[in-house]
């Protein structure tokens, strides 16, 4: 434990809370729409930062690092390849997303498929996002346990409180501007750490020779199907991530949405490439440790100068806080807009919806803490959450955007089949060491296509009225 690390992390946490309190003023957040979309007036630099940092959380610096630590640099790059490939797809459809902007993904689905689909999608989205919030809480607990007298559970509770306060105060205003500060911190710490750690290893040759033999192979010891099972969840989640769609909807215009997506694409390489290199270098320097802690231990165990190590650890906390607050805000929007406002909440108005969102944030925090205690690692928790969303929601969203023949019955079938297959596969113990997406995605897509073709085609006038075809 180094005092420098604690001071830097403590200063960062206080700064983030201060930003949240600043944006909690009624002049900044006048209602539920401002809370969710920041008045749709975020600048392009802030948009790039919030897109990047919303996406990059404990699933990157802890869960993804765990994967790279155990399976090597090539497999690690495959794991993270879903990010740039998914962003490329978003780049081509960013204007379409901005044009079809809704408060939530389930609301987008309702415009095409009706109220029933919206309700089912809201429940699936909330379940998946609460799992991702839990992953951020647990990841933050790891960081605090490394640099303070707190154990992992106590650290998780501290992070949960900070994330909840940040989210419940200023909504997307506070989240977006803390993202901007965090992005600068994160990118600087990661890029600066790579040459220092490689110097500690002894250079590129010593690094390569020090890796386990399996880690130097393209698959890292995994079969092609197993590797695909780790690539797909990240890719599918990004394609229809409600957080990213809401950020693009918060852009000033369609051009800003597209430019921000391009900025996210370029800056993403400055995150996942250093994480893979740092995690695999940790496998050489510290074999046999918990892979979840691989990047973090480079700082806490003295392989980095105290100040850079402290900034890296603060960057890890930044990952956790910004991503946790984003998924928490997004799940709260499902409760407020898709459930409460839809079924009896219209009488309370925009201010009442804001109250529901804030109460929902607190409830989500409590459930996420409980869920975080169930899964043994961040990687396990994120794979489950990514899959339940990506397999169930993404096929239905892409049907809205690109397939006019999709029907309401087909969308419902995809949502239910994708979620049920994911949960069932997890309950069965993931047979063959395959992630559930290998089964859940085909089940959802086949259900969507077959049921849609067996039911009556949508009326073209209804598609035109929906405005999302």
Short mmCIF file of C-alpha atoms in Angstrom, two decimals, residues 80-375:
data_model
loop_
_atom_site.label_atom_id
_atom_site.label_comp_id
_atom_site.label_asym_id
_atom_site.label_seq_id
_atom_site.Cartn_x
_atom_site.Cartn_y
_atom_site.Cartn_z
CA UNK A 80 -11.14 -7.00 -27.88
CA UNK A 81 -11.58 -7.00 -31.68
CA UNK A 82 -15.35 -6.80 -31.17
CA UNK A 83 -14.88 -3.18 -30.10
CA UNK A 84 -13.38 -1.64 -33.29
CA UNK A 85 -15.45 -3.91 -35.55
CA UNK A 86 -18.63 -3.00 -33.71
CA UNK A 87 -17.75 0.70 -33.82
CA UNK A 88 -17.23 0.46 -37.58
CA UNK A 89 -20.79 -0.82 -37.91
CA UNK A 90 -22.06 2.00 -35.68
CA UNK A 91 -20.12 4.48 -37.81
CA UNK A 92 -22.20 3.55 -40.84
CA UNK A 93 -25.51 3.68 -38.97
CA UNK A 94 -24.85 6.56 -36.52
CA UNK A 95 -27.00 9.00 -38.49
CA UNK A 96 -29.82 6.48 -38.68
CA UNK A 97 -29.62 5.98 -34.91
CA UNK A 98 -29.66 9.75 -34.30
CA UNK A 99 -32.64 10.15 -36.65
CA UNK A 100 -34.59 7.37 -34.93
CA UNK A 101 -33.67 8.62 -31.44
CA UNK A 102 -35.80 7.37 -28.56
CA UNK A 103 -35.29 7.47 -24.80
CA UNK A 104 -34.48 3.76 -24.69
CA UNK A 105 -33.91 0.76 -26.95
CA UNK A 106 -37.24 -0.80 -25.86
CA UNK A 107 -38.98 2.42 -26.91
CA UNK A 108 -37.32 2.11 -30.32
CA UNK A 109 -38.62 -1.46 -30.55
CA UNK A 110 -42.12 -0.34 -29.57
CA UNK A 111 -42.27 2.11 -32.48
CA UNK A 112 -42.03 -0.86 -34.81
CA UNK A 113 -43.39 -3.83 -32.87
CA UNK A 114 -45.77 -2.49 -30.21
CA UNK A 115 -46.10 -2.23 -26.44
CA UNK A 116 -45.65 -5.91 -25.62
CA UNK A 117 -42.22 -6.02 -27.21
CA UNK A 118 -41.20 -2.88 -25.37
CA UNK A 119 -42.12 -4.38 -22.00
CA UNK A 120 -40.24 -7.63 -22.61
CA UNK A 121 -37.21 -5.75 -23.95
CA UNK A 122 -37.20 -3.40 -20.96
CA UNK A 123 -37.06 -6.32 -18.55
CA UNK A 124 -34.27 -8.06 -20.50
CA UNK A 125 -32.26 -4.83 -20.76
CA UNK A 126 -32.62 -4.01 -17.07
CA UNK A 127 -31.50 -7.52 -16.03
CA UNK A 128 -28.44 -7.38 -18.32
CA UNK A 129 -27.44 -3.86 -17.30
CA UNK A 130 -27.78 -4.54 -13.59
CA UNK A 131 -25.29 -7.36 -14.14
CA UNK A 132 -22.90 -4.94 -15.85
CA UNK A 133 -23.30 -2.45 -12.99
CA UNK A 134 -22.41 -5.28 -10.61
CA UNK A 135 -19.25 -5.98 -12.62
CA UNK A 136 -18.15 -2.37 -12.18
CA UNK A 137 -18.77 -2.47 -8.43
CA UNK A 138 -16.74 -5.66 -8.04
CA UNK A 139 -13.94 -4.32 -10.25
CA UNK A 140 -13.72 -1.16 -8.18
CA UNK A 141 -13.56 -3.27 -5.05
CA UNK A 142 -10.47 -5.02 -6.45
CA UNK A 143 -8.72 -1.68 -6.93
CA UNK A 144 -9.46 -0.33 -3.48
CA UNK A 145 -8.49 -3.64 -1.85
CA UNK A 146 -5.06 -3.43 -3.49
CA UNK A 147 -4.22 0.07 -2.28
CA UNK A 148 -6.06 0.41 1.03
CA UNK A 149 -6.81 -1.52 4.25
CA UNK A 150 -10.26 -2.34 2.86
CA UNK A 151 -11.05 -5.88 1.71
CA UNK A 152 -12.69 -6.51 -1.68
CA UNK A 153 -16.25 -6.51 -0.28
CA UNK A 154 -15.74 -3.26 1.60
CA UNK A 155 -14.13 -1.72 -1.49
CA UNK A 156 -17.12 -2.81 -3.56
CA UNK A 157 -19.49 -1.02 -1.17
CA UNK A 158 -17.44 2.20 -1.29
CA UNK A 159 -17.42 2.19 -5.09
CA UNK A 160 -21.15 1.44 -5.16
CA UNK A 161 -21.85 4.50 -3.02
CA UNK A 162 -19.68 6.80 -5.17
CA UNK A 163 -21.18 5.57 -8.44
CA UNK A 164 -24.71 5.87 -7.08
CA UNK A 165 -24.17 9.44 -5.82
CA UNK A 166 -22.61 10.48 -9.13
CA UNK A 167 -25.47 9.00 -11.16
CA UNK A 168 -28.36 10.11 -9.00
CA UNK A 169 -27.28 13.76 -8.98
CA UNK A 170 -26.64 15.10 -12.46
CA UNK A 171 -27.64 12.28 -14.83
CA UNK A 172 -25.92 12.40 -18.25
CA UNK A 173 -24.57 15.91 -17.63
CA UNK A 174 -22.42 14.71 -14.73
CA UNK A 175 -21.67 11.36 -16.37
CA UNK A 176 -20.53 12.95 -19.66
CA UNK A 177 -18.24 15.54 -18.10
CA UNK A 178 -16.71 13.11 -15.63
CA UNK A 179 -16.18 10.85 -18.67
CA UNK A 180 -14.25 13.66 -20.35
CA UNK A 181 -11.91 14.05 -17.38
CA UNK A 182 -11.60 10.29 -16.95
CA UNK A 183 -10.76 9.70 -20.62
CA UNK A 184 -7.73 12.00 -20.39
CA UNK A 185 -6.60 10.25 -17.20
CA UNK A 186 -7.13 6.74 -18.59
CA UNK A 187 -5.43 7.20 -21.95
CA UNK A 188 -2.45 9.00 -20.45
CA UNK A 189 -1.88 6.35 -17.77
CA UNK A 190 -2.17 3.37 -20.12
CA UNK A 191 0.08 4.75 -22.86
CA UNK A 192 2.73 5.89 -20.37
CA UNK A 193 2.76 2.54 -18.56
CA UNK A 194 3.56 0.29 -21.54
CA UNK A 195 7.22 1.29 -22.16
CA UNK A 196 7.98 1.31 -18.44
CA UNK A 197 6.59 -2.18 -17.91
CA UNK A 198 8.35 -3.56 -20.99
CA UNK A 199 11.59 -2.14 -19.65
CA UNK A 200 10.95 -4.03 -16.41
CA UNK A 201 10.36 -7.23 -18.39
CA UNK A 202 13.65 -6.79 -20.24
CA UNK A 203 12.41 -5.73 -23.67
CA UNK A 204 10.26 -7.30 -26.39
CA UNK A 205 12.44 -10.40 -26.80
CA UNK A 206 12.42 -11.22 -23.09
CA UNK A 207 8.66 -10.57 -23.04
CA UNK A 208 7.98 -13.04 -25.85
CA UNK A 209 10.31 -15.70 -24.47
CA UNK A 210 8.79 -15.34 -21.01
CA UNK A 211 5.21 -16.03 -22.11
CA UNK A 212 3.77 -19.51 -21.51
CA UNK A 213 4.00 -21.62 -24.67
CA UNK A 214 0.21 -21.73 -25.20
CA UNK A 215 0.03 -17.94 -24.91
CA UNK A 216 2.24 -17.52 -28.01
CA UNK A 217 -0.22 -19.43 -30.23
CA UNK A 218 -3.04 -17.66 -32.15
CA UNK A 219 -5.79 -19.20 -30.00
CA UNK A 220 -3.97 -19.17 -26.67
CA UNK A 221 -4.90 -22.81 -26.13
CA UNK A 222 -8.60 -22.24 -26.89
CA UNK A 223 -10.51 -23.86 -29.75
CA UNK A 224 -11.86 -21.64 -32.49
CA UNK A 225 -15.41 -22.05 -31.14
CA UNK A 226 -14.34 -21.15 -27.62
CA UNK A 227 -12.53 -18.06 -28.89
CA UNK A 228 -15.60 -17.05 -30.90
CA UNK A 229 -17.61 -17.39 -27.69
CA UNK A 230 -15.48 -14.67 -26.12
CA UNK A 231 -15.45 -12.40 -29.20
CA UNK A 232 -19.18 -12.33 -29.93
CA UNK A 233 -20.64 -11.02 -26.64
CA UNK A 234 -18.60 -7.81 -26.75
CA UNK A 235 -19.32 -7.31 -30.46
CA UNK A 236 -23.07 -7.94 -30.13
CA UNK A 237 -23.49 -5.74 -27.09
CA UNK A 238 -21.80 -2.81 -28.81
CA UNK A 239 -24.01 -3.12 -31.90
CA UNK A 240 -27.15 -2.35 -29.92
CA UNK A 241 -25.87 -0.98 -26.62
CA UNK A 242 -28.55 1.30 -25.23
CA UNK A 243 -25.86 3.46 -23.58
CA UNK A 244 -24.19 4.21 -26.90
CA UNK A 245 -27.50 4.79 -28.69
CA UNK A 246 -28.48 7.26 -25.95
CA UNK A 247 -25.12 9.02 -26.26
CA UNK A 248 -25.56 9.33 -30.03
CA UNK A 249 -29.09 10.64 -29.46
CA UNK A 250 -27.57 13.27 -27.13
CA UNK A 251 -25.38 14.64 -29.94
CA UNK A 252 -26.20 18.08 -31.29
CA UNK A 253 -26.92 16.74 -34.77
CA UNK A 254 -26.37 13.76 -37.07
CA UNK A 255 -22.96 14.99 -38.22
CA UNK A 256 -21.77 15.28 -34.63
CA UNK A 257 -23.01 11.75 -33.93
CA UNK A 258 -21.00 10.35 -36.84
CA UNK A 259 -17.83 12.31 -36.01
CA UNK A 260 -18.04 11.25 -32.38
CA UNK A 261 -18.31 7.61 -33.40
CA UNK A 262 -15.20 7.98 -35.58
CA UNK A 263 -13.35 9.54 -32.65
CA UNK A 264 -14.39 6.63 -30.46
CA UNK A 265 -13.05 4.17 -33.03
CA UNK A 266 -9.61 5.78 -33.19
CA UNK A 267 -9.26 6.29 -29.43
CA UNK A 268 -10.34 2.73 -28.62
CA UNK A 269 -6.99 1.41 -29.90
CA UNK A 270 -5.26 3.54 -27.25
CA UNK A 271 -7.12 1.54 -24.61
CA UNK A 272 -7.33 -2.13 -25.53
CA UNK A 273 -3.87 -2.48 -27.12
CA UNK A 274 -2.08 -1.20 -23.98
CA UNK A 275 -4.33 -3.34 -21.76
CA UNK A 276 -3.40 -6.51 -23.70
CA UNK A 277 0.31 -5.64 -23.61
CA UNK A 278 0.26 -4.78 -19.90
CA UNK A 279 -1.73 -7.87 -18.90
CA UNK A 280 0.48 -10.25 -20.86
CA UNK A 281 3.62 -8.55 -19.52
CA UNK A 282 2.19 -9.16 -16.04
CA UNK A 283 1.98 -12.88 -16.93
CA UNK A 284 5.77 -12.79 -17.40
CA UNK A 285 6.53 -10.70 -14.32
CA UNK A 286 3.97 -12.22 -11.95
CA UNK A 287 2.97 -15.75 -13.03
CA UNK A 288 0.22 -17.45 -11.04
CA UNK A 289 -1.62 -14.37 -9.76
CA UNK A 290 -5.35 -13.71 -10.15
CA UNK A 291 -5.73 -12.55 -13.75
CA UNK A 292 -8.37 -10.01 -12.71
CA UNK A 293 -5.62 -8.09 -10.91
CA UNK A 294 -2.91 -8.37 -13.59
CA UNK A 295 -2.84 -4.75 -14.77
CA UNK A 296 -3.62 -3.38 -11.31
CA UNK A 297 -0.79 -5.29 -9.64
CA UNK A 298 1.75 -3.71 -11.99
CA UNK A 299 0.99 -0.48 -10.16
CA UNK A 300 0.42 -1.77 -6.63
CA UNK A 301 3.49 -4.08 -6.65
CA UNK A 302 5.92 -1.34 -7.67
CA UNK A 303 6.59 -2.09 -11.34
CA UNK A 304 5.56 1.48 -12.13
CA UNK A 305 6.72 4.74 -10.51
CA UNK A 306 4.43 5.72 -7.65
CA UNK A 307 2.81 8.66 -9.44
CA UNK A 308 2.21 6.82 -12.73
CA UNK A 309 1.03 3.77 -10.79
CA UNK A 310 -1.37 5.94 -8.82
CA UNK A 311 -2.71 7.51 -12.00
CA UNK A 312 -3.16 4.04 -13.54
CA UNK A 313 -5.08 2.86 -10.49
CA UNK A 314 -7.15 6.05 -10.53
CA UNK A 315 -7.74 5.36 -14.22
CA UNK A 316 -9.02 1.90 -13.30
CA UNK A 317 -11.39 3.51 -10.80
CA UNK A 318 -12.36 5.94 -13.56
CA UNK A 319 -13.24 3.00 -15.81
CA UNK A 320 -15.42 1.54 -13.10
CA UNK A 321 -17.18 4.73 -12.08
CA UNK A 322 -17.94 6.06 -15.54
CA UNK A 323 -19.11 2.75 -16.98
CA UNK A 324 -21.02 1.84 -13.82
CA UNK A 325 -22.83 5.17 -13.76
CA UNK A 326 -23.65 4.88 -17.47
CA UNK A 327 -25.19 1.42 -17.20
CA UNK A 328 -26.97 2.43 -14.00
CA UNK A 329 -28.43 5.52 -15.69
CA UNK A 330 -29.46 3.45 -18.69
CA UNK A 331 -31.19 0.76 -16.63
CA UNK A 332 -32.99 3.47 -14.63
CA UNK A 333 -34.28 4.92 -17.90
CA UNK A 334 -35.83 1.53 -18.72
CA UNK A 335 -37.68 1.54 -15.43
CA UNK A 336 -38.78 5.17 -15.73
CA UNK A 337 -39.67 5.40 -19.42
CA UNK A 338 -40.51 1.82 -20.43
CA UNK A 339 -42.35 0.66 -17.32
CA UNK A 340 -43.39 3.49 -14.99
CA UNK A 341 -44.26 6.18 -17.55
CA UNK A 342 -45.88 3.63 -19.84
CA UNK A 343 -48.10 2.08 -17.19
CA UNK A 344 -49.57 4.89 -15.12
CA UNK A 345 -46.75 7.38 -14.83
CA UNK A 346 -47.90 9.88 -17.45
CA UNK A 347 -49.80 11.90 -14.84
CA UNK A 348 -46.69 12.89 -12.87
CA UNK A 349 -44.98 14.73 -15.74
CA UNK A 350 -41.30 15.17 -16.51
CA UNK A 351 -40.30 16.11 -12.97
CA UNK A 352 -42.03 13.01 -11.62
CA UNK A 353 -40.19 10.86 -14.13
CA UNK A 354 -36.94 12.38 -12.88
CA UNK A 355 -37.80 11.30 -9.32
CA UNK A 356 -38.54 7.76 -10.52
CA UNK A 357 -35.18 7.63 -12.34
CA UNK A 358 -33.31 8.67 -9.22
CA UNK A 359 -35.13 6.20 -6.98
CA UNK A 360 -34.48 3.48 -9.57
CA UNK A 361 -30.75 4.23 -9.48
CA UNK A 362 -30.64 3.48 -5.77
CA UNK A 363 -32.65 0.28 -6.17
CA UNK A 364 -30.38 -0.87 -9.01
CA UNK A 365 -27.33 -0.30 -6.80
CA UNK A 366 -28.72 -2.58 -4.09
CA UNK A 367 -29.55 -5.41 -6.53
CA UNK A 368 -26.19 -5.05 -8.30
CA UNK A 369 -24.27 -5.43 -5.04
CA UNK A 370 -26.12 -8.68 -4.31
CA UNK A 371 -25.51 -9.98 -7.85
CA UNK A 372 -21.81 -9.13 -7.65
CA UNK A 373 -21.43 -11.49 -4.72
CA UNK A 374 -22.77 -14.43 -6.78
CA UNK A 375 -20.28 -14.51 -9.68
#
